[in-house]
Every structure is written in C-alpha cells, then in structure tokens.
Coordinates of C-alpha atoms in Angstrom, one line a residue:
Chain A
M171 CA 0.0 0.0 0.0
A172 CA 1.2 3.4 -0.9
A173 CA 0.4 4.8 2.6
E174 CA 2.8 2.3 4.2
T175 CA 5.7 2.9 1.9
G176 CA 5.4 6.7 1.8
T177 CA 4.0 8.8 -1.0
P178 CA 4.6 7.2 -4.4
T179 CA 6.6 9.5 -6.6
T180 CA 4.9 8.3 -9.8
L181 CA 1.2 8.2 -10.5
T182 CA -0.7 6.4 -13.2
L183 CA -3.5 8.3 -14.8
K184 CA -6.1 6.7 -17.0
S185 CA -8.0 8.6 -19.7
N186 CA -11.6 7.9 -20.6
D187 CA -10.5 6.0 -23.6
D188 CA -8.4 3.7 -21.4
E189 CA -4.9 5.1 -22.2
L190 CA -2.5 4.9 -19.3
F191 CA 0.0 7.6 -18.4
S192 CA 2.8 7.7 -15.9
V193 CA 3.5 11.1 -14.4
A194 CA 5.5 12.4 -11.4
E195 CA 3.3 13.1 -8.5
S196 CA 5.0 16.4 -7.9
A197 CA 3.8 17.5 -11.4
A198 CA 0.4 15.8 -11.3
I199 CA -0.7 17.6 -8.1
L200 CA -0.8 20.9 -10.0
S201 CA -4.3 19.5 -10.5
V202 CA -6.3 20.1 -7.4
T203 CA -8.6 17.2 -8.4
I204 CA -5.6 14.8 -8.5
R205 CA -4.1 16.3 -5.4
N206 CA -7.3 15.6 -3.5
M207 CA -7.3 12.0 -4.7
V208 CA -3.7 11.6 -3.6
E209 CA -4.5 13.1 -0.2
D210 CA -7.5 10.8 0.2
G211 CA -5.3 7.8 -0.4
C212 CA -6.8 6.8 -3.8
A213 CA -3.5 7.2 -5.6
G214 CA -2.1 3.8 -5.0
G215 CA -3.5 2.2 -8.1
V216 CA -4.6 3.9 -11.3
I217 CA -6.4 7.3 -11.2
P218 CA -9.3 7.3 -13.6
L219 CA -10.0 10.6 -15.3
D220 CA -13.4 10.1 -16.8
N221 CA -13.8 13.4 -18.5
V222 CA -10.4 13.6 -20.3
D223 CA -9.5 11.7 -23.5
G224 CA -6.0 10.3 -24.1
K225 CA -4.9 12.9 -26.6
T226 CA -5.9 15.8 -24.3
L227 CA -4.4 14.1 -21.3
A228 CA -1.1 13.6 -23.0
S229 CA -1.0 17.3 -23.8
V230 CA -2.0 18.2 -20.2
I231 CA 0.8 16.0 -18.8
T232 CA 3.3 17.6 -21.2
Y233 CA 2.2 20.9 -19.6
M234 CA 2.4 19.6 -16.1
N235 CA 6.0 18.3 -16.6
G236 CA 7.1 21.5 -18.5
I237 CA 5.7 24.0 -16.0
S238 CA 6.8 22.2 -12.9
A239 CA 10.4 21.9 -14.2
I240 CA 10.5 25.8 -14.1
P241 CA 11.6 27.2 -10.8
A242 CA 9.5 29.9 -9.2
D243 CA 9.9 32.5 -11.9
E244 CA 6.6 33.9 -13.1
E245 CA 8.1 35.5 -16.2
K246 CA 9.6 32.2 -17.4
K247 CA 6.4 30.3 -16.5
K248 CA 4.3 32.8 -18.5
S249 CA 6.6 32.5 -21.5
Y250 CA 6.4 28.6 -21.3
R251 CA 2.6 28.8 -21.2
D252 CA 2.5 31.2 -24.2
K253 CA 4.8 28.9 -26.2
F254 CA 2.9 25.8 -25.1
L255 CA -0.4 27.2 -26.4
S256 CA 0.9 29.0 -29.4
D257 CA 0.5 26.1 -31.9
K258 CA -2.8 24.7 -30.6
D259 CA -5.9 24.9 -32.8
F260 CA -9.3 25.9 -31.5
E261 CA -10.6 22.4 -31.0
T262 CA -7.5 21.4 -29.0
L263 CA -7.9 24.6 -26.9
A264 CA -11.5 23.8 -26.2
D265 CA -10.6 20.3 -25.1
M266 CA -7.8 21.7 -22.9
V267 CA -10.1 24.3 -21.2
L268 CA -12.6 21.5 -20.4
A269 CA -9.8 19.3 -19.0
A270 CA -8.3 22.2 -17.0
N271 CA -11.7 22.9 -15.6
Y272 CA -12.3 19.3 -14.6
L273 CA -8.8 18.8 -13.2
N274 CA -9.1 22.1 -11.4
M275 CA -5.8 23.5 -12.6
S276 CA -6.2 27.3 -12.3
C277 CA -3.0 28.3 -14.0
L278 CA -3.8 26.3 -17.1
M279 CA -7.5 27.4 -17.0
D280 CA -6.4 31.1 -16.9
A281 CA -3.9 30.6 -19.7
V282 CA -6.2 28.6 -22.0
S283 CA -9.2 31.0 -21.4
A284 CA -7.1 34.0 -22.2
K285 CA -5.8 32.2 -25.4
I286 CA -9.3 31.4 -26.6
A287 CA -10.4 35.0 -25.9
Q288 CA -7.4 36.2 -27.9
V289 CA -8.4 33.9 -30.8
M290 CA -12.0 35.1 -30.7
E291 CA -10.9 38.7 -31.2
K292 CA -12.5 40.3 -34.4
K293 CA -14.1 36.9 -35.2
S294 CA -17.6 36.8 -36.8
V295 CA -20.7 35.6 -35.2
G296 CA -20.9 32.7 -37.6
W297 CA -17.3 31.7 -36.7
V298 CA -18.2 31.6 -33.0
R299 CA -21.4 29.5 -33.7
R300 CA -19.4 27.0 -35.7
K301 CA -16.5 26.7 -33.3
F302 CA -18.5 26.5 -30.2
G303 CA -21.2 24.3 -31.7
I304 CA -24.0 26.7 -31.0
E305 CA -27.3 26.6 -32.7
N306 CA -28.7 30.0 -33.7
D307 CA -32.0 30.1 -31.8
Y308 CA -33.0 33.6 -33.0
T309 CA -35.7 34.1 -35.6
P310 CA -34.4 36.0 -38.6
E311 CA -36.3 39.1 -37.4
E312 CA -34.8 38.9 -33.9
E313 CA -31.3 38.3 -35.2
A314 CA -31.6 41.3 -37.5
A315 CA -32.8 43.5 -34.6
V316 CA -30.0 42.5 -32.2
K317 CA -27.4 43.0 -35.0
E318 CA -28.9 46.4 -35.9
E319 CA -28.7 47.4 -32.2
H320 CA -25.0 46.8 -32.1
K321 CA -24.2 47.6 -35.7
W322 CA -20.9 49.4 -35.1
T323 CA -19.4 46.3 -33.5
F324 CA -19.5 44.5 -36.9
E325 CA -17.0 47.0 -38.4
G326 CA -13.5 45.5 -38.8
V327 CA -14.6 41.9 -38.3
E328 CA -12.6 39.2 -40.1
T329 CA -14.4 37.7 -43.0
D330 CA -15.3 34.0 -43.0
D331 CA -14.0 32.0 -45.9
D332 CA -15.8 28.8 -44.9
N333 CA -19.3 30.1 -44.1
Chain B
M167 CA -17.0 18.9 -30.1
Q168 CA -18.5 18.8 -26.7
Q169 CA -20.4 21.9 -25.5
L170 CA -18.5 24.0 -23.1
P171 CA -20.4 24.5 -19.7
E172 CA -21.6 27.9 -18.9
D173 CA -19.0 28.7 -16.2
V174 CA -16.2 27.9 -18.7
I175 CA -17.9 30.1 -21.3
E176 CA -18.1 33.0 -18.8
E177 CA -14.4 32.5 -17.9
I178 CA -13.6 33.0 -21.6
L179 CA -16.0 35.8 -22.3
S180 CA -14.8 37.8 -19.3
R181 CA -11.5 38.3 -21.0
L182 CA -12.8 39.6 -24.3
H183 CA -12.8 43.2 -25.5
V184 CA -16.2 45.0 -25.2
K185 CA -16.6 45.4 -28.9
D186 CA -16.3 41.6 -29.5
L187 CA -18.7 40.9 -26.6
M188 CA -21.3 43.3 -27.9
R189 CA -21.2 41.6 -31.3
F190 CA -21.4 38.1 -29.8
K191 CA -24.8 39.0 -28.3
S192 CA -26.0 38.0 -31.8
V193 CA -24.6 34.4 -31.4
S194 CA -27.6 33.1 -29.6
K195 CA -30.3 34.1 -27.0
K196 CA -28.3 32.2 -24.4
W197 CA -25.1 34.1 -25.2
N198 CA -27.0 37.4 -25.2
S199 CA -28.3 36.6 -21.7
I200 CA -24.9 35.6 -20.4
I201 CA -23.2 38.7 -21.8
S202 CA -26.0 41.0 -20.5
S203 CA -26.0 39.5 -17.0
Q204 CA -24.8 41.4 -14.0
H205 CA -22.6 38.5 -13.1
L206 CA -20.6 38.7 -16.3
I207 CA -20.5 42.5 -16.2
N208 CA -18.8 42.3 -12.8
L209 CA -16.5 39.5 -13.7
H210 CA -15.4 41.3 -16.9
L211 CA -14.8 44.5 -15.0
K212 CA -12.7 42.7 -12.4
K213 CA -10.5 41.2 -15.2
S214 CA -10.4 44.5 -17.2
I215 CA -9.1 46.5 -14.2
S216 CA -6.0 44.3 -14.0
S217 CA -5.4 44.0 -17.7
P218 CA -3.3 46.6 -19.4
S219 CA -4.9 45.8 -22.8
H220 CA -8.3 46.9 -21.4
R221 CA -7.1 50.4 -20.5
R222 CA -7.9 52.8 -23.2
I223 CA -7.8 56.4 -24.1
F224 CA -10.6 58.2 -25.8
I225 CA -9.6 60.9 -28.2
P226 CA -12.4 62.3 -30.2
H227 CA -12.0 62.6 -34.0
S228 CA -8.6 61.0 -34.0
K229 CA -7.8 58.0 -36.2
S230 CA -4.1 58.1 -35.4
V231 CA -2.5 56.2 -32.6
V232 CA -0.9 58.5 -30.1
Y233 CA -0.1 56.2 -27.3
K234 CA 1.0 52.5 -27.2
G235 CA -1.6 50.0 -26.4
L236 CA -4.3 52.4 -25.8
Q237 CA -5.6 53.4 -29.2
D238 CA -9.3 53.7 -29.5
D239 CA -12.1 53.5 -32.0
T240 CA -13.7 56.9 -32.1
E241 CA -17.0 58.4 -32.8
E242 CA -18.8 61.6 -32.2
L243 CA -18.8 62.5 -28.5
P244 CA -22.4 62.7 -27.4
L245 CA -22.6 66.2 -25.7
P246 CA -25.3 67.0 -23.2
P247 CA -28.0 69.3 -24.5
G248 CA -27.6 71.9 -21.8
A249 CA -24.8 73.4 -19.8
I250 CA -26.3 72.2 -16.5
A251 CA -26.9 68.7 -17.7
I252 CA -24.1 66.1 -17.6
R253 CA -23.8 63.1 -19.8
I254 CA -22.5 59.8 -18.5
W255 CA -21.1 57.9 -21.4
N256 CA -19.4 54.6 -21.7
P257 CA -17.1 54.9 -24.7
A258 CA -16.6 51.1 -24.8
T259 CA -20.3 50.3 -25.3
R260 CA -21.2 53.7 -26.6
V261 CA -24.2 53.9 -24.3
S262 CA -24.9 57.2 -22.7
K263 CA -27.4 58.8 -20.3
T264 CA -28.1 62.4 -19.6
A265 CA -28.6 63.6 -16.0
D266 CA -29.9 67.1 -15.3
L267 CA -28.2 68.1 -12.0
K268 CA -30.3 71.3 -11.7
L269 CA -27.3 72.8 -10.0
K270 CA -25.5 75.8 -11.2
F271 CA -21.8 75.6 -11.1
D272 CA -18.7 76.1 -13.1
N273 CA -15.2 74.7 -13.4
F274 CA -16.1 71.1 -12.8
V275 CA -13.9 68.1 -13.2
S276 CA -15.4 64.7 -12.9
W277 CA -14.7 61.0 -12.5
F278 CA -17.0 58.1 -12.9
G279 CA -16.2 54.9 -11.0
R280 CA -17.3 52.0 -9.0
E281 CA -16.8 51.5 -5.3
S282 CA -15.9 47.9 -4.8
S283 CA -17.0 47.7 -1.2
D284 CA -20.6 48.4 -1.8
D285 CA -20.7 47.7 -5.6
E286 CA -22.2 51.1 -6.3
Y287 CA -21.3 53.4 -9.2
K288 CA -20.6 57.0 -8.4
L289 CA -19.9 60.2 -10.3
I290 CA -17.5 62.4 -8.4
L291 CA -17.4 66.1 -9.3
G292 CA -15.1 68.8 -8.2
I293 CA -17.3 71.9 -8.6
R294 CA -17.7 75.6 -7.6
P295 CA -21.4 76.1 -7.1
H296 CA -22.9 79.5 -7.7
G297 CA -24.3 81.3 -4.8
K298 CA -22.2 79.5 -2.3
Q299 CA -19.3 81.3 -0.6
L300 CA -16.1 79.4 -0.9
A301 CA -12.9 80.8 0.4
N302 CA -9.9 81.2 -1.9
N303 CA -11.3 79.6 -4.9
H304 CA -11.7 76.3 -3.1
T305 CA -13.5 73.5 -4.8
L306 CA -16.2 71.3 -3.4
L307 CA -15.9 67.6 -4.0
V308 CA -19.3 66.1 -4.5
T309 CA -20.4 62.5 -4.9
L310 CA -23.4 61.6 -7.0
Y311 CA -24.7 58.1 -6.9
V312 CA -25.7 56.8 -10.3
D313 CA -29.1 55.4 -9.7
G314 CA -32.2 53.9 -11.3
D315 CA -32.8 52.2 -14.6
S316 CA -33.2 53.8 -17.9
S317 CA -37.0 54.1 -17.5
N318 CA -36.9 56.3 -14.5
F319 CA -33.6 58.1 -14.8
S320 CA -34.2 61.0 -17.1
A321 CA -33.4 64.7 -17.2
Q322 CA -36.9 65.7 -16.3
E323 CA -37.4 63.4 -13.4
I324 CA -34.2 63.7 -11.5
D325 CA -34.1 66.3 -8.9
L326 CA -31.1 67.2 -6.8
D327 CA -32.9 66.3 -3.6
Q328 CA -33.5 62.8 -4.9
L329 CA -29.8 62.1 -5.5
V330 CA -27.6 61.4 -2.6
F331 CA -25.5 64.5 -2.3
K332 CA -22.5 64.4 -0.1
P333 CA -20.3 67.4 -0.1
Y334 CA -16.9 67.0 1.4
E335 CA -16.1 69.7 3.9
E336 CA -14.4 72.5 2.2
G337 CA -11.0 73.5 3.4
T338 CA -10.1 70.1 4.8
F339 CA -8.6 68.7 1.6
F340 CA -8.1 71.8 -0.5
C341 CA -6.4 73.9 2.2
G342 CA -3.6 75.9 0.5
I343 CA -4.4 74.4 -2.9
N344 CA -6.2 76.7 -5.2
H345 CA -6.8 74.7 -8.3
L346 CA -8.3 71.3 -8.7
C347 CA -7.0 70.1 -12.1
G348 CA -8.5 66.6 -12.2
L349 CA -9.9 63.6 -10.6
G350 CA -8.8 60.1 -11.4
V351 CA -7.9 56.7 -10.1
V352 CA -4.3 56.0 -9.0
D353 CA -3.5 52.6 -7.5
R354 CA -7.3 51.9 -7.5
C355 CA -7.9 54.9 -5.2
L356 CA -9.8 58.1 -5.9
S357 CA -7.1 60.7 -6.6
A358 CA -7.0 64.4 -7.3
I359 CA -4.4 66.4 -9.0
C360 CA -4.1 70.0 -7.9
G361 CA -2.1 72.9 -9.2
N362 CA -0.3 74.7 -6.4
C363 CA 0.8 78.2 -7.3
E364 CA 3.9 79.4 -5.5
G365 CA 4.9 82.7 -7.1
F366 CA 5.4 81.9 -10.8
C367 CA 6.2 78.3 -10.2
V368 CA 3.3 75.8 -10.6
I369 CA 3.7 72.4 -9.0
Y370 CA 1.1 69.7 -9.5
E371 CA 0.4 67.7 -6.4
V372 CA -1.1 64.2 -6.7
W373 CA -3.4 63.3 -3.7
I374 CA -4.8 59.9 -3.1
M375 CA -7.8 59.1 -1.0
K376 CA -6.5 55.9 0.6
E377 CA -9.9 54.9 2.0
Y378 CA -12.8 56.0 -0.1
G379 CA -15.1 58.4 1.6
I380 CA -12.8 59.1 4.5
K381 CA -11.4 62.6 4.1
E382 CA -8.7 62.1 6.7
S383 CA -7.2 59.4 4.4
W384 CA -6.2 61.9 1.7
T385 CA -2.4 61.5 1.3
K386 CA -0.1 63.4 -0.9
S387 CA 1.7 60.9 -3.1
M388 CA 4.0 63.0 -5.3
N389 CA 4.8 66.3 -6.9
I390 CA 4.9 66.7 -10.6
P391 CA 6.7 69.7 -12.2
H392 CA 5.1 72.0 -14.7
P393 CA 6.3 71.3 -18.2
A394 CA 8.7 73.9 -19.8
G395 CA 7.3 76.4 -22.2
N396 CA 4.3 78.7 -22.3
I397 CA 1.7 76.3 -21.1
Q398 CA -1.2 77.3 -18.9
Y399 CA -2.8 75.1 -16.4
M400 CA -2.7 71.4 -17.0
Y401 CA -5.7 69.2 -16.4
L402 CA -5.6 65.5 -15.6
V403 CA -6.8 63.2 -18.3
G404 CA -6.0 59.8 -16.7
V405 CA -3.4 57.4 -15.7
S406 CA -2.1 54.3 -17.5
D407 CA -0.9 51.0 -16.3
Y408 CA 2.6 51.8 -17.6
G409 CA 3.3 54.6 -15.1
D410 CA 2.2 57.4 -17.3
I411 CA 0.0 60.3 -16.3
F412 CA -1.9 62.2 -19.0
F413 CA -2.6 65.9 -18.9
R414 CA -4.2 68.2 -21.3
S415 CA -3.5 71.9 -21.3
S416 CA -6.0 74.7 -21.6
T417 CA -4.0 76.6 -24.2
E418 CA -5.4 77.5 -27.5
H419 CA -3.4 74.9 -29.4
V420 CA -4.5 72.0 -27.3
N421 CA -1.8 69.6 -26.4
L422 CA -1.8 66.2 -24.7
F423 CA 1.0 65.7 -22.3
V424 CA 2.2 62.4 -21.1
Y425 CA 4.3 62.4 -17.9
N426 CA 6.3 59.3 -17.1
V427 CA 6.6 59.0 -13.3
G428 CA 9.6 56.7 -13.5
E429 CA 11.6 58.8 -15.9
K430 CA 10.2 62.1 -14.5
K431 CA 9.8 63.3 -18.1
Y432 CA 7.1 64.8 -20.3
T433 CA 6.3 64.0 -23.9
A434 CA 3.8 66.1 -25.7
T435 CA 1.4 65.3 -28.5
L436 CA -0.9 67.5 -30.5
V437 CA -4.5 66.3 -30.6
S438 CA -7.7 68.1 -31.7
D439 CA -10.5 68.4 -29.3
G440 CA -8.2 67.7 -26.3
Y441 CA -10.9 68.9 -23.9
F442 CA -12.6 65.6 -24.1
V443 CA -9.6 63.3 -24.0
K444 CA -10.0 60.8 -21.2
T445 CA -8.5 57.4 -20.2
Y446 CA -10.9 54.6 -19.1
V447 CA -11.1 51.0 -18.4
E448 CA -13.0 49.0 -20.9
T449 CA -16.2 47.7 -19.3
L450 CA -19.7 46.5 -20.1
V451 CA -21.1 48.6 -17.2
S452 CA -24.0 50.6 -18.4
P453 CA -24.7 54.2 -17.3
N454 CA -28.2 52.9 -16.7
L455 CA -27.0 50.4 -14.1
G456 CA -26.9 50.8 -10.4
K457 CA -28.9 50.0 -7.4
K458 CA -32.4 51.3 -7.8
R459 CA -33.2 54.0 -5.2
T460 CA -36.6 55.4 -4.7
V461 CA -37.0 58.3 -7.1
G462 CA -39.7 60.3 -5.3
A463 CA -43.2 60.1 -6.4
T464 CA -44.2 63.0 -8.6

C-alpha cells in the first residue's frame, strides 16, 4: 500500500479511452482534483479521469511536466505557457479548457481561457457559432434586430471563408 | 465537439474586449443573456481593471495612434444638451445617459467609478457652485450616486434632492491648494491632481484618498513639475498602467502631455478636441445600471 511505503513518486493516470500515463506526483498535483485524490489515499493504483481523453491528457501531462520543471519565476512560466499554447488549434484549446476545468488547474485554466479569448478577437458571429457548436435560436427578425442594435461592433470583423 | 459548460464560457467571455462581446450577443439568445448578466459584467470589470490591454484612451475625431496599447475607435462624442446637464457615457459600449443636475456651477472636473466595497457606481465632481461662498477659490468635491434604470432616470425626473448629495467639507482637503485640475484613479484609489501656485512656479500635487469616503485618508503621493514652455494650467486626463500620467493643457493649441513618473519626463502630442480626452477601463457597465433607489413620487 502506498500509505505504508510513503507517498509514491509516480502516479498512473487513465484517460476515458483507457490510455495509461505515468507522471511524477509532484507535477500531477498541479491539478487540485488529482491532489485531493492523492490526499484521500486513492493514488495507490490507477487514477481514472473520466472526463479527459487520451490525446488531451497527453497534452496536459506535457504541460504539467514542463511548468513544474521551471523554478519559481513567473516570467519564465508565462513564456512557457505562451509557447505551449501557441501552436494549438481551437478544438484542442476547447478540449484543454474542459480538461483544466475538470482537473481544477487554475494556471492552465487562466492561460487557455485567455488564449481562446485572444483567438476570438475580431471573429464573426458565424465563426463563433461553428467553433462553439452553438445553434442559432434567433428568428431571422430577432437576429436582424439584435445586430442592428450593435451595428458598429460589426466593423472590422474578419471575413469568413468557410461560411 | 462537446459543448462548453456555462461557467467555462463565462471565464472566456470575461477576457474579451467589449466590442467583441457586444457583437457576440448575436450568437444566440443564451449568449445574449450571459453577456447581459450582471454576473458577467462584474466578472469582466474585475478582469479589465487588472489587464493593461483593457485600459484605453478616448480621443475624439482621432484616427491616429498617439499612445502605445491604448488606441481607440472613435466616434462623435455625445454632448449633453444643456450646460447644466451632464452626460454619463461609456465609450466602450457607446451607451450614454443624460442627467440634469439642476445645479448651477462652473469649473467642474469629474470622474466616474465603482466603489468595490458596496458595488455602487458613483460620479464624483469637483465643482464651484454658484451662490455659495467658498474661500480662496476652493472647490467642493461632490459624490453623486448613479441610480435607477433607464426608464426612470431622465433629465426631467431627476431632482437634486433625490440624489444622494455628499459634499466633502471644504477647506479640509483643499487647504492651501487653489486649483483642482483633475480627478482620477491611481492605485485603485480616488485621486486628485491640484495645481499649487507658488509665485510663478506651478507644482502639481497628486493626492490619493486611501480609504474611499474618509477625508482624513487623503495623502499626498507626489509632486509633478510643470512642463517647460508657455503652457497654462494642466488638467488630468488619466493614468495608464505603464506609469504614465496624461494631462491636457488649456492653451489654445491644445496639447496632450504624457508624464512618465519613473523617468520624470514629459512628452507632448498634439490632438484636436483635447478637452474631451480621457482614459478609461473597458467595461460593459451601463450608465443605466446601479442599485435602484426610490425616485420620489411626482
């Protein structure tokens, strides 16, 4: 039992599509959800993470290892986060924000939310609906009215190629 | 993809610029209601206050960028219809409201802000009311609470008695200072900049009200020299997150001055209509918001 031999240094995480990942406990406990499980003594075996798929979990673990290898230097951590998120597409970012929310990782949550907000800048209404999978529930008249009310906010919006 | 839960959506939306948010009200009814909610307005304001990219400067009729990171879309400034009325305007949402103060005064400087401890929005004026004896050109600092919703706050219905009117005692803060040049927010505290004439030498004093509403907490934080050259009195425009203080001068050829506190140096820029230049924090807060007080039965 883990409790008898001292805290294990490596944890095994299981994604919802049954992929197994080994990760240093010191890095994994950046997630408050995982930390609570460790503190409750459930970390001896495999930790199931039912809301995260293998692809996203692999990415989150890369982040955990990367950020925990940086000593307490906020500037360096910030530049690591920026670089880590720079090549992620919208779908990956959306999966990451869900994972960060579920895993209760505030630093990743802040960084990914800010990145998504940055991507959304100057984007069209149609783009947002597509990317967020939102159904337009306005009637054509209602939509025209709400657009008319905020007409000036449609100036300078990026054009959609794929709409 | 999976739908993002509402709290995650709010976390993302609270970091957007106001213009994008206003546009995204058209995404769906759900998004419209999230973006219009008081919860998101407060969350967004909290993020905006600490985000340098949400600090902006309003310069009317100017398409050119005069200051890094703060450039603004511009439009016609909605001026109040009468000299006594004031217009509360949010340049980020372009929503405005007119309030008739029914108070005769001149030389007023104003600041609109939110008091975090009671979540109320206040308009703070430095005025010289007519028909009131004030020694040595002293200025009264007056707080007006911004009340009511759009349906009952109008120029006709608002009476001075119905607003909470709290004059600070004259002479306590402005003792020895004869010219209030501006109100603003420095380090999240209400601040006032005063010109202090000593002979021919004008020194600007920055005063900070460390605890809002407590006049004993006014503390002088620094002196700022007058810029060289034939410039008359300078008025505070605002403060940036980058340690810069903006002034405008009242000379004929209006200039915008930027004083960097760290370097103790001025830079000057020529802008038109400098009278209305102001820095602000981008926010969704509507001038029509605020706790509803009883507006007396008429």
